[in-house]
PDB file of C-alpha atoms in Angstrom:
ATOM      1  CA  MET A  22      58.497  17.721 -28.594  1.00 85.00           C
ATOM      2  CA  ARG A  23      61.817  17.684 -30.391  1.00 92.00           C
ATOM      3  CA  LEU A  24      64.946  17.297 -28.299  1.00 95.00           C
ATOM      4  CA  GLY A  25      67.752  19.819 -28.599  1.00 97.00           C
ATOM      5  CA  VAL A  26      68.819  23.286 -27.556  1.00 98.00           C
ATOM      6  CA  ARG A  27      67.038  26.198 -29.195  1.00 98.00           C
ATOM      7  CA  LEU A  28      68.205  29.812 -29.185  1.00 98.00           C
ATOM      8  CA  ALA A  29      65.986  32.882 -29.220  1.00 98.00           C
ATOM      9  CA  VAL A  30      67.010  36.309 -30.446  1.00 97.00           C
ATOM     10  CA  ASP A  31      65.304  39.568 -29.485  1.00 95.00           C
ATOM     11  CA  PRO A  32      66.565  42.087 -32.067  1.00 94.00           C
ATOM     12  CA  GLY A  33      66.665  45.745 -31.096  1.00 91.00           C
ATOM     13  CA  ASP A  34      68.264  48.813 -32.620  1.00 92.00           C
ATOM     14  CA  ALA A  35      71.176  48.921 -30.150  1.00 94.00           C
ATOM     15  CA  ARG A  36      71.278  45.416 -28.656  1.00 95.00           C
ATOM     16  CA  ILE A  37      70.227  41.829 -29.391  1.00 97.00           C
ATOM     17  CA  GLY A  38      69.090  39.728 -26.456  1.00 95.00           C
ATOM     18  CA  VAL A  39      69.855  36.015 -26.621  1.00 97.00           C
ATOM     19  CA  ALA A  40      68.347  33.129 -24.629  1.00 97.00           C
ATOM     20  CA  ARG A  41      68.674  29.350 -24.831  1.00 98.00           C
ATOM     21  CA  SER A  42      66.580  26.368 -23.895  1.00 98.00           C
ATOM     22  CA  ASP A  43      67.679  23.266 -22.092  1.00 97.00           C
ATOM     23  CA  PRO A  44      68.098  20.190 -24.361  1.00 97.00           C
ATOM     24  CA  SER A  45      64.635  18.879 -23.451  1.00 96.00           C
ATOM     25  CA  GLY A  46      63.010  22.122 -24.642  1.00 94.00           C
ATOM     26  CA  THR A  47      61.411  22.780 -21.269  1.00 94.00           C
ATOM     27  CA  LEU A  48      62.993  25.929 -19.881  1.00 94.00           C
ATOM     28  CA  ALA A  49      64.420  29.118 -21.393  1.00 95.00           C
ATOM     29  CA  THR A  50      67.337  30.929 -19.735  1.00 96.00           C
ATOM     30  CA  PRO A  51      69.241  34.125 -20.637  1.00 94.00           C
ATOM     31  CA  VAL A  52      72.577  33.832 -22.446  1.00 96.00           C
ATOM     32  CA  GLU A  53      73.964  37.261 -23.342  1.00 96.00           C
ATOM     33  CA  THR A  54      73.343  40.595 -24.979  1.00 96.00           C
ATOM     34  CA  VAL A  55      75.056  41.162 -28.339  1.00 97.00           C
ATOM     35  CA  ARG A  56      75.833  44.723 -29.397  1.00 96.00           C
ATOM     36  CA  ARG A  57      74.025  45.562 -32.659  1.00 96.00           C
ATOM     37  CA  GLY A  58      76.323  46.422 -35.562  1.00 96.00           C
ATOM     38  CA  LYS A  59      79.412  45.041 -37.233  1.00 96.00           C
ATOM     39  CA  GLY A  60      79.981  41.413 -36.262  1.00 97.00           C
ATOM     40  CA  ASP A  61      76.579  40.865 -34.634  1.00 98.00           C
ATOM     41  CA  VAL A  62      75.459  38.112 -37.050  1.00 98.00           C
ATOM     42  CA  ARG A  63      78.877  36.466 -36.760  1.00 98.00           C
ATOM     43  CA  ARG A  64      78.529  36.435 -32.941  1.00 98.00           C
ATOM     44  CA  LEU A  65      75.023  34.988 -33.130  1.00 98.00           C
ATOM     45  CA  ALA A  66      76.229  32.263 -35.506  1.00 98.00           C
ATOM     46  CA  ARG A  67      79.036  31.466 -33.071  1.00 98.00           C
ATOM     47  CA  LEU A  68      76.511  31.075 -30.245  1.00 98.00           C
ATOM     48  CA  VAL A  69      74.454  28.716 -32.430  1.00 98.00           C
ATOM     49  CA  ARG A  70      77.562  26.578 -32.980  1.00 98.00           C
ATOM     50  CA  ASP A  71      78.735  26.761 -29.351  1.00 98.00           C
ATOM     51  CA  GLU A  72      75.319  25.721 -28.042  1.00 97.00           C
ATOM     52  CA  SER A  73      74.805  23.081 -30.783  1.00 97.00           C
ATOM     53  CA  ALA A  74      71.384  24.650 -31.345  1.00 98.00           C
ATOM     54  CA  ILE A  75      68.869  22.778 -33.476  1.00 97.00           C
ATOM     55  CA  GLU A  76      66.897  25.950 -34.224  1.00 97.00           C
ATOM     56  CA  VAL A  77      66.874  29.724 -33.752  1.00 98.00           C
ATOM     57  CA  VAL A  78      63.716  31.717 -33.019  1.00 97.00           C
ATOM     58  CA  VAL A  79      63.877  35.423 -33.878  1.00 97.00           C
ATOM     59  CA  GLY A  80      61.345  37.769 -32.322  1.00 95.00           C
ATOM     60  CA  LEU A  81      59.247  39.588 -34.908  1.00 94.00           C
ATOM     61  CA  PRO A  82      58.104  42.964 -33.565  1.00 90.00           C
ATOM     62  CA  ARG A  83      54.707  43.928 -34.910  1.00 82.00           C
ATOM     63  CA  SER A  84      52.363  46.716 -33.942  1.00 72.00           C
ATOM     64  CA  LEU A  85      49.653  45.906 -31.403  1.00 74.00           C
ATOM     65  CA  GLY A  86      47.270  45.615 -34.369  1.00 78.00           C
ATOM     66  CA  GLY A  87      49.518  42.959 -35.915  1.00 75.00           C
ATOM     67  CA  HIS A  88      50.902  45.158 -38.699  1.00 81.00           C
ATOM     68  CA  ASP A  89      54.509  45.344 -39.844  1.00 86.00           C
ATOM     69  CA  THR A  90      56.638  48.258 -38.621  1.00 86.00           C
ATOM     70  CA  PRO A  91      60.145  49.483 -39.534  1.00 89.00           C
ATOM     71  CA  SER A  92      61.423  47.232 -36.712  1.00 88.00           C
ATOM     72  CA  THR A  93      59.675  44.274 -38.354  1.00 92.00           C
ATOM     73  CA  ARG A  94      61.761  44.778 -41.529  1.00 94.00           C
ATOM     74  CA  LYS A  95      64.978  45.003 -39.482  1.00 95.00           C
ATOM     75  CA  ALA A  96      64.123  41.762 -37.675  1.00 95.00           C
ATOM     76  CA  ARG A  97      63.362  39.994 -40.961  1.00 96.00           C
ATOM     77  CA  ASP A  98      66.671  41.221 -42.415  1.00 96.00           C
ATOM     78  CA  LEU A  99      68.611  39.990 -39.372  1.00 97.00           C
ATOM     79  CA  ALA A 100      66.813  36.627 -39.517  1.00 98.00           C
ATOM     80  CA  ALA A 101      67.634  36.248 -43.236  1.00 98.00           C
ATOM     81  CA  GLN A 102      71.314  37.071 -42.674  1.00 98.00           C
ATOM     82  CA  LEU A 103      71.512  34.637 -39.774  1.00 98.00           C
ATOM     83  CA  ALA A 104      69.682  31.897 -41.703  1.00 98.00           C
ATOM     84  CA  ALA A 105      72.152  32.223 -44.587  1.00 98.00           C
ATOM     85  CA  ARG A 106      75.094  31.992 -42.195  1.00 97.00           C
ATOM     86  CA  ILE A 107      73.931  29.009 -40.094  1.00 98.00           C
ATOM     87  CA  ALA A 108      72.112  26.892 -42.722  1.00 97.00           C
ATOM     88  CA  PRO A 109      70.972  24.134 -42.472  1.00 97.00           C
ATOM     89  CA  VAL A 110      69.964  25.104 -38.898  1.00 98.00           C
ATOM     90  CA  PRO A 111      66.443  26.522 -39.289  1.00 98.00           C
ATOM     91  CA  VAL A 112      65.564  30.077 -38.297  1.00 98.00           C
ATOM     92  CA  ARG A 113      61.954  30.922 -37.432  1.00 97.00           C
ATOM     93  CA  LEU A 114      60.227  34.256 -36.895  1.00 97.00           C
ATOM     94  CA  LEU A 115      57.820  34.447 -33.960  1.00 94.00           C
ATOM     95  CA  ASP A 116      55.447  37.307 -33.162  1.00 88.00           C
ATOM     96  CA  GLU A 117      56.904  39.008 -30.104  1.00 80.00           C
ATOM     97  CA  ARG A 118      54.325  41.671 -29.250  1.00 66.00           C
ATOM     98  CA  LEU A 119      54.607  42.759 -25.611  1.00 53.00           C
ATOM     99  CA  THR A 120      57.616  40.569 -24.756  1.00 54.00           C
ATOM    100  CA  THR A 121      59.753  43.570 -23.764  1.00 52.00           C
ATOM    101  CA  VAL A 122      56.915  44.850 -21.575  1.00 49.00           C
ATOM    102  CA  THR A 123      56.706  41.414 -19.933  1.00 52.00           C
ATOM    103  CA  ALA A 124      60.487  41.332 -19.440  1.00 47.00           C
ATOM    104  CA  GLU A 125      60.496  44.830 -17.915  1.00 55.00           C
ATOM    105  CA  ALA A 126      57.735  43.819 -15.503  1.00 53.00           C
ATOM    106  CA  MET A 127      59.774  40.764 -14.447  1.00 56.00           C
ATOM    107  CA  LEU A 128      62.827  42.944 -13.745  1.00 52.00           C
ATOM    108  CA  ARG A 129      61.138  46.107 -12.472  1.00 55.00           C
ATOM    109  CA  ASP A 130      62.919  46.299  -9.123  1.00 54.00           C
ATOM    110  CA  GLN A 131      66.275  45.079 -10.308  1.00 57.00           C
ATOM    111  CA  ARG A 132      69.278  46.901 -11.808  1.00 52.00           C
ATOM    112  CA  LYS A 133      69.172  50.405 -13.227  1.00 56.00           C
ATOM    113  CA  GLY A 134      70.659  52.022 -16.346  1.00 53.00           C
ATOM    114  CA  ALA A 135      72.524  50.338 -19.196  1.00 54.00           C
ATOM    115  CA  SER A 136      73.113  47.063 -17.361  1.00 58.00           C
ATOM    116  CA  ARG A 137      69.363  46.796 -16.732  1.00 56.00           C
ATOM    117  CA  ARG A 138      68.585  47.388 -20.419  1.00 69.00           C
ATOM    118  CA  ALA A 139      70.998  44.600 -21.413  1.00 66.00           C
ATOM    119  CA  VAL A 140      69.324  42.225 -18.959  1.00 81.00           C
ATOM    120  CA  ILE A 141      65.879  43.242 -20.257  1.00 83.00           C
ATOM    121  CA  ASP A 142      66.977  42.299 -23.793  1.00 86.00           C
ATOM    122  CA  GLN A 143      68.012  38.843 -22.555  1.00 90.00           C
ATOM    123  CA  ALA A 144      64.783  38.482 -20.575  1.00 88.00           C
ATOM    124  CA  ALA A 145      62.741  39.452 -23.656  1.00 89.00           C
ATOM    125  CA  ALA A 146      64.553  36.733 -25.649  1.00 94.00           C
ATOM    126  CA  MET A 147      63.777  34.336 -22.815  1.00 93.00           C
ATOM    127  CA  VAL A 148      60.055  35.230 -22.994  1.00 91.00           C
ATOM    128  CA  ILE A 149      60.056  34.734 -26.792  1.00 94.00           C
ATOM    129  CA  LEU A 150      61.710  31.335 -26.422  1.00 96.00           C
ATOM    130  CA  GLN A 151      59.434  30.207 -23.602  1.00 93.00           C
ATOM    131  CA  GLN A 152      56.397  31.095 -25.781  1.00 91.00           C
ATOM    132  CA  ALA A 153      57.907  29.105 -28.664  1.00 95.00           C
ATOM    133  CA  LEU A 154      58.553  26.078 -26.441  1.00 95.00           C
ATOM    134  CA  GLU A 155      55.036  26.162 -25.004  1.00 92.00           C
ATOM    135  CA  SER A 156      53.535  26.494 -28.487  1.00 91.00           C
ATOM    136  CA  GLU A 157      55.471  23.470 -29.731  1.00 95.00           C
ATOM    137  CA  ARG A 158      54.484  21.443 -26.674  1.00 94.00           C
ATOM    138  CA  ALA A 159      50.806  22.330 -27.233  1.00 94.00           C
ATOM    139  CA  THR A 160      50.664  21.754 -30.997  1.00 95.00           C
ATOM    140  CA  GLY A 161      53.521  19.367 -31.727  1.00 95.00           C
ATOM    141  CA  ASP A 162      54.657  21.689 -34.522  1.00 95.00           C
ATOM    142  CA  PRO A 163      57.671  24.015 -34.618  1.00 94.00           C
ATOM    143  CA  PRO A 164      56.391  27.539 -33.926  1.00 92.00           C
ATOM    144  CA  GLY A 165      56.475  30.617 -36.135  1.00 93.00           C
ATOM    145  CA  GLU A 166      57.327  31.342 -39.726  1.00 95.00           C
ATOM    146  CA  LEU A 167      60.292  29.508 -41.286  1.00 97.00           C
ATOM    147  CA  VAL A 168      62.895  31.809 -42.859  1.00 97.00           C
ATOM    148  CA  THR A 169      63.926  30.546 -46.290  1.00 94.00           C
ATOM    149  CA  VAL A 170      67.535  30.871 -47.331  1.00 90.00           C
ATOM    150  CA  VAL A 171      68.022  32.516 -50.723  1.00 75.00           C
ATOM    151  CA  ALA A 172      71.082  31.332 -52.643  1.00 61.00           C
ATOM    152  CA  ALA A 173      73.592  34.042 -53.580  1.00 50.00           C
ATOM    153  CA  GLU A 174      72.889  33.591 -57.309  1.00 42.00           C
ATOM    154  CA  GLU A 175      69.115  33.941 -56.740  1.00 46.00           C
ATOM    155  CA  ALA A 176      69.684  37.074 -54.660  1.00 41.00           C
ATOM    156  CA  GLU A 177      71.742  38.637 -57.454  1.00 37.00           C
ATOM    157  CA  VAL A 178      69.049  37.834 -60.033  1.00 34.00           C
ATOM    158  CA  ALA A 179      66.352  39.238 -57.721  1.00 37.00           C
ATOM    159  CA  ASP A 180      68.331  42.482 -57.380  1.00 31.00           C
ATOM    160  CA  GLU A 181      68.589  42.992 -61.154  1.00 35.00           C
TER     161      GLU A 181
END
């Protein structure tokens, strides 16, 4: 098991839940909920720096059948933007099916309304990160799919 803090991101349409691990990679805890929109990637990059994270795990929402959805594309786009901003810190995509359901079950009797939704986003990120940590402990390998950073020149050529 590698030593160092990892961050997890649970991307949603309105909010992005963020969680962190302890330096030993044993336990995931909630950090904050970032409002989706202008400045969200900048804020996430700041959290990576502030926490001295060695890696970021981004939840990849797929359908129950394992297929990509419109949310999957949005998560991949966010992961690519974040990877470009925080390189060389690696960003990995991890299947996050049912993490929000698990988070809601954990918090069922707690807060109501908007504050509850923000906490659910953080709890979902925590569930994603805990799964990643357990996977790495079991296999010895970093979990998920590594996001490759495309250089600006390559991106321009690809767009032509």
